[in-house]
Short mmCIF file of C-alpha atoms and ligand atoms in Angstrom, two decimals:
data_model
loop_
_atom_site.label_atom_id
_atom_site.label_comp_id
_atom_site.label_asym_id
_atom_site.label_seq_id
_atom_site.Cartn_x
_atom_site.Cartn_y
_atom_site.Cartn_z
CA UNK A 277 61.19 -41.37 -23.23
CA UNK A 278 60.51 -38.38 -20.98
CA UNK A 279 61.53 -37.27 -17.82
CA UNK A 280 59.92 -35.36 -15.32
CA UNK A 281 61.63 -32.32 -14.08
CA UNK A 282 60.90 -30.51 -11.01
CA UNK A 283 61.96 -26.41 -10.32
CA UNK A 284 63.37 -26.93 -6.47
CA UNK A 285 62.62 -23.28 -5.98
CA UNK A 286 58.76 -24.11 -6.00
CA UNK A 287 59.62 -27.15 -3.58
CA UNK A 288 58.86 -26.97 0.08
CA UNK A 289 61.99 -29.19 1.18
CA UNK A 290 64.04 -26.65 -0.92
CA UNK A 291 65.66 -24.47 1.45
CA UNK A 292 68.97 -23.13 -0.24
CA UNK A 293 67.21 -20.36 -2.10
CA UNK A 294 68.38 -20.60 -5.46
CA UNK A 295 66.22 -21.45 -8.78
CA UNK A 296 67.77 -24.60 -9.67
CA UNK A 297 66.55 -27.36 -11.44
CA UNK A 298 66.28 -30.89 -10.57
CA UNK A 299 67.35 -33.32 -13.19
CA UNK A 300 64.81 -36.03 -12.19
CA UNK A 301 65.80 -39.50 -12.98
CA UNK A 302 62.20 -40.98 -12.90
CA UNK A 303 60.86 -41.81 -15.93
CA UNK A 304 57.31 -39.90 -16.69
CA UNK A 305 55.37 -42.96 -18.18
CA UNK A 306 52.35 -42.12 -18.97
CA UNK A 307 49.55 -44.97 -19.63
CA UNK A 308 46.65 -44.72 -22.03
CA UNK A 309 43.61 -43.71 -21.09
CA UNK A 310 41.48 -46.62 -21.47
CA UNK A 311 37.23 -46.88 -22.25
CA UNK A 312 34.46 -49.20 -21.70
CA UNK A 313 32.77 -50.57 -24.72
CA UNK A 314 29.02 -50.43 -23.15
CA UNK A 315 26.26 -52.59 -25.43
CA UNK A 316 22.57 -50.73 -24.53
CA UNK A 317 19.53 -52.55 -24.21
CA UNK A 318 16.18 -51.63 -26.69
CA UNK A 319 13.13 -53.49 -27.20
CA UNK A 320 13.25 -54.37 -31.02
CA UNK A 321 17.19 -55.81 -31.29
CA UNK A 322 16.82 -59.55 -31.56
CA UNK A 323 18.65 -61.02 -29.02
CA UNK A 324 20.28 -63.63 -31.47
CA UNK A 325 21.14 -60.83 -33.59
CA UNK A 326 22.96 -59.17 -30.34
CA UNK A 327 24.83 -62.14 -29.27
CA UNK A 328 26.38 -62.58 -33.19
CA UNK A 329 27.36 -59.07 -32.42
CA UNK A 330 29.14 -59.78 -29.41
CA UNK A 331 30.63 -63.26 -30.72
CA UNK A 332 31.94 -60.95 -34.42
CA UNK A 333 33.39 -57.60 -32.87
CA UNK A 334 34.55 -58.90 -29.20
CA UNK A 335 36.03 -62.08 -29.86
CA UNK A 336 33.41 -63.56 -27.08
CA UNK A 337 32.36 -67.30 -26.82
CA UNK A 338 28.53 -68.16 -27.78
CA UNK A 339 28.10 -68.79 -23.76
CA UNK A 340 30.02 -65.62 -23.08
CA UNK A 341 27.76 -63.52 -25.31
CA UNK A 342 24.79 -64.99 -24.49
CA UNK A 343 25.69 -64.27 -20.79
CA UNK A 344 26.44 -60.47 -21.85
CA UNK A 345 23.03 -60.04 -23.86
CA UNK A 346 20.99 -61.53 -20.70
CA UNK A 347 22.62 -59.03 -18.56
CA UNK A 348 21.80 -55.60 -21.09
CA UNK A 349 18.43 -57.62 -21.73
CA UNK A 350 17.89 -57.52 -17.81
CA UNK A 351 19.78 -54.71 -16.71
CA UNK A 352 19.70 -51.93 -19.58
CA UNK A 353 23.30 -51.55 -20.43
CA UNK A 354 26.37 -53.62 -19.88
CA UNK A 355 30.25 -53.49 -20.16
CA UNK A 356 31.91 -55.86 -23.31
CA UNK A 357 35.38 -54.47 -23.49
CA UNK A 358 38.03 -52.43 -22.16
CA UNK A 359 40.12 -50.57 -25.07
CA UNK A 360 42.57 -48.30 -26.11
CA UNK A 361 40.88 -44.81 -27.31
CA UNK A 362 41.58 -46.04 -30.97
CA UNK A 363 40.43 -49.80 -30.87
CA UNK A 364 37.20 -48.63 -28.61
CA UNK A 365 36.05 -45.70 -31.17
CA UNK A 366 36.86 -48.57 -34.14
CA UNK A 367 34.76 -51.35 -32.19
CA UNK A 368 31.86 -48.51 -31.78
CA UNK A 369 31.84 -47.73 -35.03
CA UNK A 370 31.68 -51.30 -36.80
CA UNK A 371 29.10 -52.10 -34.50
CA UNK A 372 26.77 -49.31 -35.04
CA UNK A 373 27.55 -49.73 -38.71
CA UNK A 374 26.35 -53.10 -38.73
CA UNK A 375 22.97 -52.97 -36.68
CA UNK A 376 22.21 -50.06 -39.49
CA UNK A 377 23.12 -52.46 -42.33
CA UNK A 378 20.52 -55.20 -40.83
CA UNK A 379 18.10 -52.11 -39.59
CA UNK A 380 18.05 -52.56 -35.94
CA UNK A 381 18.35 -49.58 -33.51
CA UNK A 382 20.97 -51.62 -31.40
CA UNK A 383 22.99 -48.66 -29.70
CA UNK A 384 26.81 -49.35 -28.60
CA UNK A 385 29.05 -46.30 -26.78
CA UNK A 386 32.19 -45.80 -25.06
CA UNK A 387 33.13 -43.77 -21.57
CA UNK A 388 36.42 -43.12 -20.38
CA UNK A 389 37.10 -45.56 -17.22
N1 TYC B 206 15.57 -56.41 -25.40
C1 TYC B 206 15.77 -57.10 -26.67
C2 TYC B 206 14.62 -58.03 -26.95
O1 TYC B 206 13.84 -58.33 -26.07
C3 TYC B 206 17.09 -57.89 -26.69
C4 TYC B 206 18.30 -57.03 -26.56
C5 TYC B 206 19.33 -57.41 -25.71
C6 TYC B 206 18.43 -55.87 -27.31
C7 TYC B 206 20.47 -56.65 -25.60
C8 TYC B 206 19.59 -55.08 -27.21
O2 TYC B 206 21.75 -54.74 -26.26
C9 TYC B 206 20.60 -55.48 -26.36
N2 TYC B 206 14.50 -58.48 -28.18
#
């Protein structure tokens, strides 16, 4: 683990004049960034196909998916996850591998949160 250290001559409260340093005792934990897994609507994806997807790659219910689908159906785009960096690129990619396999133009992205 790291810890963040702090230069007390470039601190305002610091009024003795020398350069020391600060041995901070507060951990510098640093969380992962984290993205949303968006699903985008088109008007050739069938929406059974699209609800599988969500069901395979998300680990979503039937009703859950079919919820999700409605919403991108209705609405254009839609949220289906929150991820690492890692697991978000990997979901991406399986999903835009497999609407090529089966030929549909089914698009899936990420965006930091
Ligand atoms: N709009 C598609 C249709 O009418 C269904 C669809 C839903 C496609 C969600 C993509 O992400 C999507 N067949």
């Amino acid at each position: 683990m790291s810890f963040h250290t702090t230069l007390m001559a470039d601190r305002e409260d610091d009024d003795d004049g020398d350069m020391g340093v600060k041995l901070e005792t507060r951990p510098k934990t640093k969380k992962p960034p984290l993205y949303k897994v968006l699903i985008l609507n088109d008007d050739y994806t069938p929406m059974e196909f699209v609800v599988h997807v969500l069901e395979r790659f998300f680990g979503l219910t039937h009703s859950q998916a079919f919820d999700i689908m409605l919403t991108v159906h209705k609405k254009g785009v839609a949220v289906v996850g929150v991820f690492s960096a890692e697991i978000a690129e990997t979901k991406v990619s399986l999903v835009m591998d497999f609407a090529q396999q089966h030929q549909h133009p089914l698009q899936c992205t990420m965006e930091k949160e």
